[in-house]
XYZ file of C-alpha atoms in Angstrom:
208
model
C 33.807 20.959 20.092
C 32.851 20.661 23.757
C 35.887 20.377 26.449
C 35.344 19.157 29.828
C 34.475 21.376 32.952
C 37.453 21.692 35.233
C 35.661 21.180 38.656
C 38.451 22.633 40.614
C 38.039 25.961 39.133
C 34.925 26.900 40.731
C 33.229 30.164 42.353
C 30.052 30.540 44.773
C 28.521 33.492 42.766
C 25.058 34.426 44.816
C 22.385 33.608 46.521
C 18.544 34.477 45.735
C 15.004 33.799 46.834
C 13.304 35.264 43.888
C 14.028 34.575 40.019
C 14.444 38.307 39.505
C 18.080 37.335 41.518
C 18.824 34.187 39.481
C 22.306 34.577 37.258
C 21.232 35.264 33.611
C 24.499 33.978 32.104
C 22.704 31.569 30.479
C 25.105 28.559 32.001
C 23.071 25.520 32.084
C 22.346 24.683 35.752
C 22.353 21.142 38.064
C 20.807 21.523 40.674
C 20.707 19.426 43.918
C 17.217 18.823 46.075
C 16.881 16.705 49.367
C 15.697 17.037 53.051
C 17.951 19.524 55.319
C 21.158 17.780 56.110
C 20.886 15.485 53.591
C 24.329 16.327 52.537
C 23.747 18.662 49.565
C 26.471 21.180 50.956
C 29.041 18.565 51.707
C 28.855 17.110 47.985
C 29.238 20.175 46.366
C 32.415 20.541 48.169
C 33.094 17.253 47.969
C 32.816 17.163 43.766
C 34.648 20.306 43.503
C 37.747 19.316 45.946
C 37.021 22.524 48.058
C 36.524 22.242 52.117
C 34.193 24.891 52.720
C 32.847 26.572 49.401
C 29.759 25.225 49.672
C 28.664 26.099 53.341
C 28.259 23.259 55.638
C 26.230 23.223 58.860
C 25.453 21.385 61.383
C 21.796 23.015 62.039
C 19.575 21.924 59.410
C 17.423 23.875 57.619
C 19.743 26.552 57.734
C 20.524 27.106 53.547
C 16.984 29.140 52.902
C 18.216 30.566 49.695
C 19.057 29.366 45.820
C 22.649 29.217 46.280
C 24.698 29.089 42.738
C 28.115 27.957 41.867
C 29.686 28.947 39.030
C 31.665 25.886 37.515
C 34.791 26.652 34.977
C 32.154 29.358 33.385
C 30.659 26.619 31.744
C 27.546 25.342 34.432
C 26.006 26.093 37.626
C 25.924 23.569 40.766
C 22.918 24.765 42.415
C 22.089 23.952 45.731
C 18.522 24.216 46.759
C 17.216 24.163 50.773
C 16.297 21.628 52.189
C 13.316 20.512 53.302
C 11.536 18.872 56.141
C 12.569 20.598 58.798
C 10.304 20.340 61.298
C 10.990 24.027 63.291
C 10.226 26.330 60.192
C 6.713 28.396 60.506
C 3.969 27.277 58.097
C 5.005 30.726 56.292
C 8.161 29.658 56.053
C 7.745 25.977 54.545
C 4.802 27.600 51.853
C 7.693 29.908 50.834
C 9.719 27.627 50.127
C 7.652 25.481 47.998
C 6.648 28.454 46.034
C 10.372 28.968 45.355
C 11.185 25.516 44.551
C 8.617 24.468 42.382
C 8.869 28.348 40.384
C 12.292 27.478 39.655
C 11.811 23.527 38.445
C 8.987 25.069 36.864
C 10.221 28.045 34.757
C 14.271 27.888 34.622
C 14.808 27.652 31.257
C 18.509 27.146 31.558
C 18.066 23.781 34.415
C 19.092 20.957 32.853
C 18.376 18.441 35.639
C 17.589 18.186 39.280
C 18.877 15.385 41.026
C 17.433 14.514 44.421
C 20.022 13.368 47.118
C 18.649 10.778 50.440
C 20.376 9.645 53.552
C 21.276 6.229 52.147
C 20.989 4.751 56.276
C 16.665 5.630 56.056
C 13.862 4.843 54.264
C 13.011 7.715 51.694
C 10.147 10.033 53.410
C 7.206 11.148 52.184
C 8.615 14.182 51.089
C 11.639 13.073 49.876
C 8.750 10.800 47.749
C 7.476 14.159 46.905
C 10.193 15.394 45.558
C 10.918 12.637 43.448
C 7.366 13.559 41.809
C 8.238 16.764 40.992
C 11.276 16.036 39.227
C 9.827 13.401 36.907
C 7.150 15.593 36.261
C 9.892 18.664 35.312
C 12.529 15.786 33.789
C 12.541 12.864 31.505
C 14.590 11.097 33.958
C 14.892 10.699 37.932
C 18.615 10.691 39.547
C 19.301 10.194 43.416
C 22.283 9.815 45.042
C 22.414 7.981 48.304
C 24.327 10.173 50.750
C 26.462 8.991 53.285
C 27.298 5.760 52.720
C 30.295 5.172 54.418
C 28.549 5.340 57.847
C 27.134 1.835 56.857
C 28.824 -1.525 57.100
C 29.478 -2.637 53.259
C 27.207 -5.263 53.486
C 24.262 -3.160 54.493
C 24.745 -1.334 51.401
C 23.230 -3.000 49.065
C 19.860 -3.533 51.310
C 19.875 0.298 51.507
C 20.095 0.568 47.979
C 17.460 -1.768 47.070
C 15.228 -0.186 50.194
C 15.806 3.096 48.215
C 14.826 2.090 44.615
C 11.455 0.426 45.975
C 10.570 3.273 47.441
C 11.061 5.802 44.975
C 9.769 3.264 42.424
C 13.235 3.465 39.939
C 12.660 2.160 36.414
C 15.162 1.451 34.379
C 15.772 5.067 33.070
C 16.239 6.519 36.581
C 19.668 6.479 38.373
C 20.511 5.248 41.406
C 24.454 6.485 42.747
C 25.656 5.482 46.119
C 27.670 8.532 47.437
C 30.511 9.323 50.412
C 32.357 12.188 51.850
C 34.693 10.368 52.898
C 36.241 8.588 49.735
C 35.826 8.772 47.045
C 32.373 6.890 46.379
C 30.515 7.943 43.353
C 32.576 11.223 43.238
C 33.748 10.248 39.405
C 30.421 8.968 38.696
C 28.842 12.344 39.442
C 30.993 14.286 37.481
C 30.837 12.042 35.040
C 27.038 12.508 34.657
C 27.178 16.275 34.620
C 29.948 16.064 31.489
C 27.193 14.142 30.378
C 24.325 15.813 30.731
C 26.146 18.902 29.374
C 26.764 17.754 26.306
C 23.227 16.042 25.885
C 24.990 12.496 26.123
C 22.591 11.278 29.301
C 19.462 10.868 28.402
C 16.603 8.029 29.590
C 17.162 4.430 28.321
C 14.221 4.300 25.913
C 15.407 7.826 24.221
C 19.173 6.210 23.679
C 17.633 3.506 21.157
């Protein structure tokens, strides 16, 4: 028996900068990674039907901790600190890299890291590096293209094709267009989280 997750029953549990501060409940975790200001906090709020559970900032680079959101005492949605903020010092960038790589490599309850990219722009070299990290630690790459409401409808398909080509997505990978202005992509993300928690969403070649 694996009842559905009530995504409206969500609480902010804690922020952490080191593994000794991570939750120890054993709940499965789904992490969201992306450039500063790509819309991770906005996506989490949209999925949870909340306005400000995840703090949204107009200032890039504000989130410098790993933030854990407890969803219905069944899973965590984890907001990873954004990368690519030019005003960070070399020391801060090095600390960020060590913290994220340690989390990706060693967090046993981490099921999947999901990459967010801005649908309006070609993925950056840092986006490509994060995609490579995710591929190294997971069996598939899931990418969410945010802010599709900022595009004209006729532009969306071309932008998704550019993202897929730049990140070298394969048939095993998933690309989801997403907008916080409407419900575009919301149910797709919820369904993916439900399926991954149940072990039902696996790379194409493992479905055979």
